[in-house]
Short mmCIF file of C-alpha atoms in Angstrom, two decimals:
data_model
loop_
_atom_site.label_atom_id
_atom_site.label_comp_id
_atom_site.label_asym_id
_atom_site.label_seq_id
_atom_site.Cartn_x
_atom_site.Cartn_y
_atom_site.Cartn_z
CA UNK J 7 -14.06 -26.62 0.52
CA UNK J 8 -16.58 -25.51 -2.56
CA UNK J 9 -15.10 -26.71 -5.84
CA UNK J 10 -16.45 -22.79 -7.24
CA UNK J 11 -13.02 -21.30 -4.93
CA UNK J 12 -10.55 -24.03 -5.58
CA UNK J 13 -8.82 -21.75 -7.54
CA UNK J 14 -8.39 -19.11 -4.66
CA UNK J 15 -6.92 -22.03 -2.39
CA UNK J 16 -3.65 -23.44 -4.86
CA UNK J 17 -0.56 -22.65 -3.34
CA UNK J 18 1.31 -20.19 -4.99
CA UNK J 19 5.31 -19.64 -5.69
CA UNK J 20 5.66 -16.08 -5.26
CA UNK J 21 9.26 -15.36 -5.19
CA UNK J 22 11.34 -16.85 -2.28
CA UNK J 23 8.09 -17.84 -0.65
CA UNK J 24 5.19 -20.69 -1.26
CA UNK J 25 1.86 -19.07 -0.65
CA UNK J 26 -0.96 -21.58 0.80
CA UNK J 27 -3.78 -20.10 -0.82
CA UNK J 28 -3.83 -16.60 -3.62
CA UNK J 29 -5.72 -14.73 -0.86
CA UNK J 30 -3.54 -11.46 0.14
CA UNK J 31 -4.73 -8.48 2.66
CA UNK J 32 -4.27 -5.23 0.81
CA UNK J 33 -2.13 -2.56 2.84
CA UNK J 34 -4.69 -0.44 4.99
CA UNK J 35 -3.82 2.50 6.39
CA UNK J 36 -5.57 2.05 10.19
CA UNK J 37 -4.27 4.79 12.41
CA UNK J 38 -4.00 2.83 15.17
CA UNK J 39 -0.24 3.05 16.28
CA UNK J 40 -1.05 5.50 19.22
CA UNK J 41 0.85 7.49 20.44
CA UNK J 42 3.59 8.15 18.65
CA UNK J 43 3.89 5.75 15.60
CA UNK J 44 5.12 2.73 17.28
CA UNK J 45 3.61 -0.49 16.36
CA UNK J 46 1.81 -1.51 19.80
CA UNK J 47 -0.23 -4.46 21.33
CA UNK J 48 -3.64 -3.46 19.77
CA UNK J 49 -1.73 -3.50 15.97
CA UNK J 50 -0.37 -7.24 17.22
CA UNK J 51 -3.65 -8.48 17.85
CA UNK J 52 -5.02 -6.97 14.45
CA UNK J 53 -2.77 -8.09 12.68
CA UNK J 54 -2.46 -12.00 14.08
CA UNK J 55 -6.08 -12.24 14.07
CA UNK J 56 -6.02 -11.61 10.38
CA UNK J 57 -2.75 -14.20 9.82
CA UNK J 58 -4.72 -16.84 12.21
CA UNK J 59 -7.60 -15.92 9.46
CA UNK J 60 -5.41 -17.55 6.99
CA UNK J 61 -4.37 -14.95 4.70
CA UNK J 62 -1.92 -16.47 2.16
CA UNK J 63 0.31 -13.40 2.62
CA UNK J 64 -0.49 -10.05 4.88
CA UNK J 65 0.82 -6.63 3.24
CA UNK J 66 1.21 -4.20 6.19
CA UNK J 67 0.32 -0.93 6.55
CA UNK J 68 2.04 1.70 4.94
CA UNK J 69 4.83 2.28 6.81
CA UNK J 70 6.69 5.76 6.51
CA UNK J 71 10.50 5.72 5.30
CA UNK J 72 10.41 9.28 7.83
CA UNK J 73 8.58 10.93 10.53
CA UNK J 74 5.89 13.04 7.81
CA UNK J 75 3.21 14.84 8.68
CA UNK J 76 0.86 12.98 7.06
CA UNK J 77 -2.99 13.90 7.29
CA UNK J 78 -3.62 10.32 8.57
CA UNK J 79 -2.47 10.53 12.31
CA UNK J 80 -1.30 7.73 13.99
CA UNK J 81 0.26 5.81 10.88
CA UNK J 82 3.41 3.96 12.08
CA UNK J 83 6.67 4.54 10.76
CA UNK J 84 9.87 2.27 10.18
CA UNK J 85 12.97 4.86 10.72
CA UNK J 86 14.12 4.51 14.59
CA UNK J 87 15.16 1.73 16.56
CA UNK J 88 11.84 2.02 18.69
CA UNK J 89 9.85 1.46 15.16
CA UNK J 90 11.71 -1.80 14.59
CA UNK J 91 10.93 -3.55 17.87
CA UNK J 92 7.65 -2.58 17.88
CA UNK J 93 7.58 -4.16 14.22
CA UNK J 94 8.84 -7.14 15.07
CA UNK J 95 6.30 -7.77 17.94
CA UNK J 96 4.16 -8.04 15.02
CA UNK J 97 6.09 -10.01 12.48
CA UNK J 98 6.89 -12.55 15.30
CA UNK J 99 2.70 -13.03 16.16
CA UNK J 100 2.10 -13.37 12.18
CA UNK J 101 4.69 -16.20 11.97
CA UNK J 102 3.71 -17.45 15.28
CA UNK J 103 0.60 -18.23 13.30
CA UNK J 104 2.05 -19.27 10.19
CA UNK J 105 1.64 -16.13 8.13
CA UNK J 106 3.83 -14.53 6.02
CA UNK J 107 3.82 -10.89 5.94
CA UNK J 108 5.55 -7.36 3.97
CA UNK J 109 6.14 -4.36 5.13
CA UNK J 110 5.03 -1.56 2.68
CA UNK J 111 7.39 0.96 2.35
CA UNK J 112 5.69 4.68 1.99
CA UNK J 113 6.89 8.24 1.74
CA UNK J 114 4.00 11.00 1.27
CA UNK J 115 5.97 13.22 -0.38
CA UNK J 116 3.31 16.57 -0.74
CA UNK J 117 0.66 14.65 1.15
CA UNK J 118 2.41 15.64 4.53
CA UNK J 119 2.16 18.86 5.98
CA UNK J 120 4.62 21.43 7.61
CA UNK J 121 2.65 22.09 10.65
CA UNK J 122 2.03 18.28 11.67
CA UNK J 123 3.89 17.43 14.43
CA UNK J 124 5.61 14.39 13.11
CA UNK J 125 6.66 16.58 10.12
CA UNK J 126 8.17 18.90 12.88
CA UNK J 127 9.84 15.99 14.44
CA UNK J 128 11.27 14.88 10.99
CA UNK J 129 13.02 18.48 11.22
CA UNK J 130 12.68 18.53 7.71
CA UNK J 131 10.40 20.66 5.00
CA UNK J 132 7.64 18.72 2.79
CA UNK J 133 9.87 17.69 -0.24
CA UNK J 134 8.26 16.44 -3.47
CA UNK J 135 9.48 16.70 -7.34
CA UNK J 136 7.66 20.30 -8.02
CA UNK J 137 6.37 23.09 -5.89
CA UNK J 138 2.64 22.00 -6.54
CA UNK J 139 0.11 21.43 -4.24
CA UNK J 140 -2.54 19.06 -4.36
CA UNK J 141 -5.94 19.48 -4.23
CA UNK J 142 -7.82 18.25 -1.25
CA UNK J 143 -6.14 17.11 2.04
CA UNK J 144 -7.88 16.96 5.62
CA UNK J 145 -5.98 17.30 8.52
CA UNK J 146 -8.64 17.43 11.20
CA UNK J 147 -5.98 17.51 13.75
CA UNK J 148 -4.35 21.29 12.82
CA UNK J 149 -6.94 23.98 13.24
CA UNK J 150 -9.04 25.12 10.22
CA UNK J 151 -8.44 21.84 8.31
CA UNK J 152 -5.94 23.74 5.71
CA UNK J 153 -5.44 21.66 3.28
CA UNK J 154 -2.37 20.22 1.52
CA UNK J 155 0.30 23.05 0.90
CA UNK J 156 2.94 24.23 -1.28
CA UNK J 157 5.82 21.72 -0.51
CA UNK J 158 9.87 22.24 -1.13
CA UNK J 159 10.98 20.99 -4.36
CA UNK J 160 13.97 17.97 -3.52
CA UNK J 161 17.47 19.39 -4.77
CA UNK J 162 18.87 15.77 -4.90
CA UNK J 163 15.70 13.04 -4.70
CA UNK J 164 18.32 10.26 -4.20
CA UNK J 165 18.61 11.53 -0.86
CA UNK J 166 14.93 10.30 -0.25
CA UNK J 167 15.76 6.94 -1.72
CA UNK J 168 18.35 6.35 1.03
CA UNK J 169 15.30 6.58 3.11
CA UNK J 170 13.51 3.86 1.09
CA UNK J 171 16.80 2.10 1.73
CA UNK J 172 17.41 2.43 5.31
CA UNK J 173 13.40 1.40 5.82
CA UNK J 174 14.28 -1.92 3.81
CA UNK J 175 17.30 -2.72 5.84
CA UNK J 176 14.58 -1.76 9.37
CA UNK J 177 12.08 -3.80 7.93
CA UNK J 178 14.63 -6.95 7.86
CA UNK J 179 15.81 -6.05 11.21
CA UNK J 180 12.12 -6.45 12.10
CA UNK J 181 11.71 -9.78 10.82
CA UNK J 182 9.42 -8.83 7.68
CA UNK J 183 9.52 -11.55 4.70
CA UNK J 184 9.89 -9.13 2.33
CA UNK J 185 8.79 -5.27 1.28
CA UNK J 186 6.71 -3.56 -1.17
CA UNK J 187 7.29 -0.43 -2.49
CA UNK J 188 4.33 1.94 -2.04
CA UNK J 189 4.12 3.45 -5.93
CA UNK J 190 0.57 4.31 -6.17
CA UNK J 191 -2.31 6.50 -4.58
CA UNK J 192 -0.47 9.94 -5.83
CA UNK J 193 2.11 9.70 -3.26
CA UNK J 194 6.14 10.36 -3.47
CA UNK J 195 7.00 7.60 -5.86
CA UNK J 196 3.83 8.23 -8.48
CA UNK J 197 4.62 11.90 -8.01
CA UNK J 198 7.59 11.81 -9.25
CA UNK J 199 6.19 9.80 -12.32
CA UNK J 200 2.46 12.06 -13.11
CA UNK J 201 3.26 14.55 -14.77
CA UNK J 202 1.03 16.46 -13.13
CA UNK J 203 3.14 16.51 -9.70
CA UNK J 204 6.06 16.65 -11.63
CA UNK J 205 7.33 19.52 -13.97
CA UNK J 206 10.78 19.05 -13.35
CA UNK J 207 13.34 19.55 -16.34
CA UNK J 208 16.40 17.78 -15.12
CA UNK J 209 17.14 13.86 -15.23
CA UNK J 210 14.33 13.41 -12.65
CA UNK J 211 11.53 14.99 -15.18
CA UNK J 212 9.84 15.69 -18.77
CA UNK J 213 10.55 12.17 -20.44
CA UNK J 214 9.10 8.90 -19.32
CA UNK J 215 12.24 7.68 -18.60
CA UNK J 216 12.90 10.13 -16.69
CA UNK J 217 9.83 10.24 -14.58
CA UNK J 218 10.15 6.37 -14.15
CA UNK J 219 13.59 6.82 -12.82
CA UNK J 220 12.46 7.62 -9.08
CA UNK J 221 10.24 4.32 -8.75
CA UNK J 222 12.76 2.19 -10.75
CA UNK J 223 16.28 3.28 -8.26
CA UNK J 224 13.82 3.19 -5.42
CA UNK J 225 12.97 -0.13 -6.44
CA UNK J 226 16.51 -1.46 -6.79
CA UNK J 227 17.70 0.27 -3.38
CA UNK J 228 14.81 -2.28 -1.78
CA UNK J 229 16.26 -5.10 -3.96
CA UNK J 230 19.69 -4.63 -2.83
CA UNK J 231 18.93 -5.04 0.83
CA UNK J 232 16.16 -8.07 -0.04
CA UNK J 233 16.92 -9.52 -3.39
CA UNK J 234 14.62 -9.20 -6.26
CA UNK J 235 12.42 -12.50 -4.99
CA UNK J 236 11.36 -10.88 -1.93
CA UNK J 237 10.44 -7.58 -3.21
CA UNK J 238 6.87 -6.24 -5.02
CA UNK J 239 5.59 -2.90 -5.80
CA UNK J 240 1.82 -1.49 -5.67
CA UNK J 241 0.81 1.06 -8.86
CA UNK J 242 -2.19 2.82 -9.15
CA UNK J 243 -2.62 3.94 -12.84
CA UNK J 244 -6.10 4.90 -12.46
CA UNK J 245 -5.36 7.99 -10.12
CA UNK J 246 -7.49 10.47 -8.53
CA UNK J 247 -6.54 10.03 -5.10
CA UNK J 248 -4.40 12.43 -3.92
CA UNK J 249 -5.22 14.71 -7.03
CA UNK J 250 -3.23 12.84 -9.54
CA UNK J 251 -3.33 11.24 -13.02
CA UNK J 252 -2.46 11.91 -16.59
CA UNK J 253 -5.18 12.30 -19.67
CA UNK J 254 -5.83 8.55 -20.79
CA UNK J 255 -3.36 7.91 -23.39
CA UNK J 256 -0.36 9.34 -21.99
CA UNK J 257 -1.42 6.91 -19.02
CA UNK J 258 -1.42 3.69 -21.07
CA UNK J 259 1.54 4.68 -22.70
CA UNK J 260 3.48 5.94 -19.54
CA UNK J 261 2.10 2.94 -17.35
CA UNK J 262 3.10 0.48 -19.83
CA UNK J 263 6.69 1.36 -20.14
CA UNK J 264 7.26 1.46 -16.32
CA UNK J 265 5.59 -1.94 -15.94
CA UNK J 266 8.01 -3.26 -18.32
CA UNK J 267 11.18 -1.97 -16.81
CA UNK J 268 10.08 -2.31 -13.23
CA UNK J 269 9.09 -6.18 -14.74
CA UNK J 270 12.43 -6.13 -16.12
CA UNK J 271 13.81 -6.46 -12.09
CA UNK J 272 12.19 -9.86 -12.05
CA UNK J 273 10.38 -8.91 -8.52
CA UNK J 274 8.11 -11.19 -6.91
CA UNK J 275 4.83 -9.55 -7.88
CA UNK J 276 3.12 -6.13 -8.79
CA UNK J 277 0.14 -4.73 -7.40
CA UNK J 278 -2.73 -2.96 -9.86
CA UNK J 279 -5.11 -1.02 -8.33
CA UNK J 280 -8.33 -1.09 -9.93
CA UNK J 281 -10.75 1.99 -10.38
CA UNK J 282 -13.44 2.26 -7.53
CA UNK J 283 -15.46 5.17 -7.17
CA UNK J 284 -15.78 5.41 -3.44
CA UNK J 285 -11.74 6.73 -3.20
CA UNK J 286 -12.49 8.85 -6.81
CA UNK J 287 -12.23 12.50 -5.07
CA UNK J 288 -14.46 14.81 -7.52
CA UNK J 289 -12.65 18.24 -8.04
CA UNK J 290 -15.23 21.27 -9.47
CA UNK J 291 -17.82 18.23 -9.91
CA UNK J 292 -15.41 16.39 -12.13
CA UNK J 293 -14.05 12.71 -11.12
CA UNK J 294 -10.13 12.90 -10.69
CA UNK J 295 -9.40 9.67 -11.32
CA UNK J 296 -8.52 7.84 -15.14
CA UNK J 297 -11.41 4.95 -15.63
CA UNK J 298 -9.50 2.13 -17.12
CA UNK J 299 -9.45 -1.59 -16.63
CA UNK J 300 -5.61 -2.18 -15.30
CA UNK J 301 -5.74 -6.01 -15.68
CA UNK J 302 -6.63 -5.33 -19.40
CA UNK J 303 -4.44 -2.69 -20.12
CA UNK J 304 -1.07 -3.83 -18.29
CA UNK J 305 -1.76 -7.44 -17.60
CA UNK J 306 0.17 -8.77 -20.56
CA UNK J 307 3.16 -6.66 -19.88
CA UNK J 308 3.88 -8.48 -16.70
CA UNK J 309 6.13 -11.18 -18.14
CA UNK J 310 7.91 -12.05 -14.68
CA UNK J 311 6.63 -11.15 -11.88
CA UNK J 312 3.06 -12.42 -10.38
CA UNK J 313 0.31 -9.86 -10.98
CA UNK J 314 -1.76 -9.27 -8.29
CA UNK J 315 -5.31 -7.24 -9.13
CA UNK J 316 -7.13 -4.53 -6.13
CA UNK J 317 -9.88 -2.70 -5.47
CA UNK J 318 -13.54 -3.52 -5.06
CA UNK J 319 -13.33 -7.38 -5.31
CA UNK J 320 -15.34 -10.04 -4.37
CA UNK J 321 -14.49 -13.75 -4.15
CA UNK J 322 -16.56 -14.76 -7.31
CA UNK J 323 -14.47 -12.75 -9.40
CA UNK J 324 -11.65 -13.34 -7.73
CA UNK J 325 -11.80 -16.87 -8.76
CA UNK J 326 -12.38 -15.84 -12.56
CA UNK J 327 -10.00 -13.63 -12.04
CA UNK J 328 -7.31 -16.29 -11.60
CA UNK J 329 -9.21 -18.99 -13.63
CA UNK J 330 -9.03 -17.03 -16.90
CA UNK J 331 -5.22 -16.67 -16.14
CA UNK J 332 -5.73 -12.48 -15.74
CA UNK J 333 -4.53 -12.94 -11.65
CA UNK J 334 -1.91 -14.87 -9.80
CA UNK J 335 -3.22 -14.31 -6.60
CA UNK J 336 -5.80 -11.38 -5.44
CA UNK J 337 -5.37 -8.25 -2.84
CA UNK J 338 -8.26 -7.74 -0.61
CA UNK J 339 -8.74 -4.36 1.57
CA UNK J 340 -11.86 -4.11 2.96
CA UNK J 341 -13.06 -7.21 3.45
CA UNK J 342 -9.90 -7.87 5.28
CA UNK J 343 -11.57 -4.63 7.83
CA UNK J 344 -14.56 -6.55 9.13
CA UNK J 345 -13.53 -10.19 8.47
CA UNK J 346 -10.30 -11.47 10.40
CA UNK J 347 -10.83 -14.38 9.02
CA UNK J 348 -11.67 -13.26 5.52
CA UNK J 349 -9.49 -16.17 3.58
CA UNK J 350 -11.58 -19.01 5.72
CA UNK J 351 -14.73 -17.90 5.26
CA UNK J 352 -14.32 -18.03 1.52
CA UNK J 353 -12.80 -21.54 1.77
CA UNK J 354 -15.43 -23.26 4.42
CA UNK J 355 -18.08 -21.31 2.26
CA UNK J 356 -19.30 -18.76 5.34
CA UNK J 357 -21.38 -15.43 4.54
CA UNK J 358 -19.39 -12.48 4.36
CA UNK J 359 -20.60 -9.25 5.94
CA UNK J 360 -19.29 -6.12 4.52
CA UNK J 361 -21.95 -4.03 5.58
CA UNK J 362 -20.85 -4.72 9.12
CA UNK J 363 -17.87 -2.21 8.66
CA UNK J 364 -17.65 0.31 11.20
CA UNK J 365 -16.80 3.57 8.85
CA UNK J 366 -16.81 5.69 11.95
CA UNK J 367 -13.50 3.82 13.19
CA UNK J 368 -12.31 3.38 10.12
CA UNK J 369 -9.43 5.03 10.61
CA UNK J 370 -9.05 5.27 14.68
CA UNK J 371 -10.80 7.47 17.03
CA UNK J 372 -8.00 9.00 19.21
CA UNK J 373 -7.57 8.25 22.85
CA UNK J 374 -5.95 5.74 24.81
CA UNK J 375 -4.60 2.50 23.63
CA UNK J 376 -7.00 0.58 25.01
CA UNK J 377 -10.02 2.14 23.35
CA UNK J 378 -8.13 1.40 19.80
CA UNK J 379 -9.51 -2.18 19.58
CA UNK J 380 -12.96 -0.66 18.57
CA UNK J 381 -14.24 -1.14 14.75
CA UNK J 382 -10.16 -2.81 14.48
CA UNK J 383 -9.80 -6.05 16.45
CA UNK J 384 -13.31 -6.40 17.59
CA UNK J 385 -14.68 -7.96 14.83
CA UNK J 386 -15.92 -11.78 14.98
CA UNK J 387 -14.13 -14.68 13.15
CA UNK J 388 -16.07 -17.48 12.78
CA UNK J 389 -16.14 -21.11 14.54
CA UNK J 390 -14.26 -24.08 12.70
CA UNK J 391 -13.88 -27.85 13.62
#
């Protein structure tokens, strides 16, 4: 191993776990769980490949509390009986290999749509805090690609957090090591704390506290099935995605306060999701998302839990990262994609070949089970004595 990415390869207490190296595969959403949101052989082999690879810890997919009718078809789900076994197919191949691995638990909130056909399954409307739409939204799978709608405002939002709940107490029954609540990306849980998604006026809206109140009884429904040590969350304070995000300051403020109560929980680790431009919809030729530097404005307000940087980075600065004390341990997304065995490459010193990505498959390409391998499992690892 290079002395340059010792750092990367110290074990790491995280919780009720040891980590053998700070290397962590991000949650990517993969639309490959055909055909009807079951976790099947092709999303076994991804995801032991990647555990075999030597990822220190694997964050799923996001995993929906609820059959939604999210614009990204194909996503599993972690509600029914059927969901659970075909989870713990999984789980079992990552241990088989001596990973550890999370489920993250998601709920789309506005990003579904009423038309879908797992929203129609769900027998349900789209709920979210306010009756606001979001800009953007491509579901190439209804007719005319409409967009994100209107959704139904929640009367009672606890009744989603039972959801959030019941997926916890699934995602045990499946054999996960843990879960991570899915709090960034402008879906349920941060729309319930922008104030742009939210304009409620009752305990659920218009003060911080209030807004935060969503992510932080979500948080300790998770943490009553799991225990605080075997729990993290993901935040994305820089927005944009999904048509969310507050003006600057009210973001640093806002941000900074839920850090510290969610800190507060003494959780294994939080997620920050750095600003990268590729995900940065543009809205009337205007960037949606808040440029900021989330590891220098929240950093030092993570007094507990490990702190886990995301978004566009390589291992160089990955290794600063951690060697300047500003990272525990590092989530990596895309080079997880074409790299199965991203964590020993960077340890045995092997090029890395991002370019090799197949963006046409990024996200599935329909058809039978079979022909979901393509651009997902088909990628080379390398050879090692």
């Amino acid at each position: 191993m290079s002395s340059g990415v010792t750092p990367l390869f110290q074990p790491l207490q995280l919780g009720a776990y040891t980590l053998k190296n700070r290397v962590i595969m991000s949650a990517m959403t993969r639309n490959r769980s055909v055909p009807d949101t079951v976790p099947n052989d092709v999303n076994v082999e991804y995801y032991r490949q990647r555990a075999r690879g030597g990822a220190g810890l694997i964050i799923s997919e996001g995993t929906l509390v609820s059959h939604q009718g999210v614009e990204w078809a194909y996503a599993p789900g972690i509600s029914t009986q059927e969901h659970v076994e075909g989870w713990k197919k999984v789980t079992d191949a990552v241990h088989e290999e001596g990973g550890l691995i999370f489920a993250q638990l998601w709920h789309v909130g506005r990003c579904a749509h009423p038309d879908a056909p797992e929203q129609k399954k769900a027998g349900m409307p789209v709920y979210a805090p306010s009756a606001i739409a979001a800009r953007g939204g491509k579901f190439r799978f209804l007719e005319g690609e409409p967009g994100y709608q209107v959704p139904t405002v929640i009367d009672d939002p606890r009744k989603l957090i039972g959801l959030f709940k019941q997926a916890a107490i699934n995602a045990k029954d499946a054999g996960f090591d843990g879960v991570e609540l899915h709090a960034a990306n402008g879906y349920l849980v941060h729309q319930f704390f922008d104030t742009t998604s939210n304009q409620r006026t009752d305990e659920w809206g218009g003060s911080v506290e209030n807004r935060a109140r969503f992510a932080l009884e979500a948080l300790q429904a998770l943490i009553d099935v799991w225990g605080a040590d075997r729990v993290g969350v993901k935040l994305s304070p820089i927005g944009g995605y999904n048509d969310i995000g507050m003006p600057l300051e009210q973001t640093l403020k806002d941000y900074r306060y839920l850090v510290t109560e969610i800190d507060k929980h003494k959780i294994a680790y939080i997620t920050m999701v750095r600003y990268v431009e590729m995900i940065d919809p543009v809205f009337d030729g205007v960037p949606r998302g808040i440029k900021h530097d989330p590891v220098e404005s929240y950093r030092s307000y993570v007094k507990n839990a490990k702190f886990f940087p995301n978004g566009g980075i390589f291992p160089d600065e990955a290794v600063k990262l951690i060697s300047e004390g500003n990272a525990d341990a590092v989530v990596f997304g895309f080079l997880h994609i074409a790299h199965p065995d991203l964590a020993k490459r960077i340890k045995h010193g092997k090029p890395l070949h991002p370019e090799a990505t197949n963006f046409a498959l990024m996200y599935g390409n329909g058809g039978t089970v079979e022909e979901q391998h393509a651009g997902y499992t088909d990628y080379p690892a390398e050879k090692y004595d």
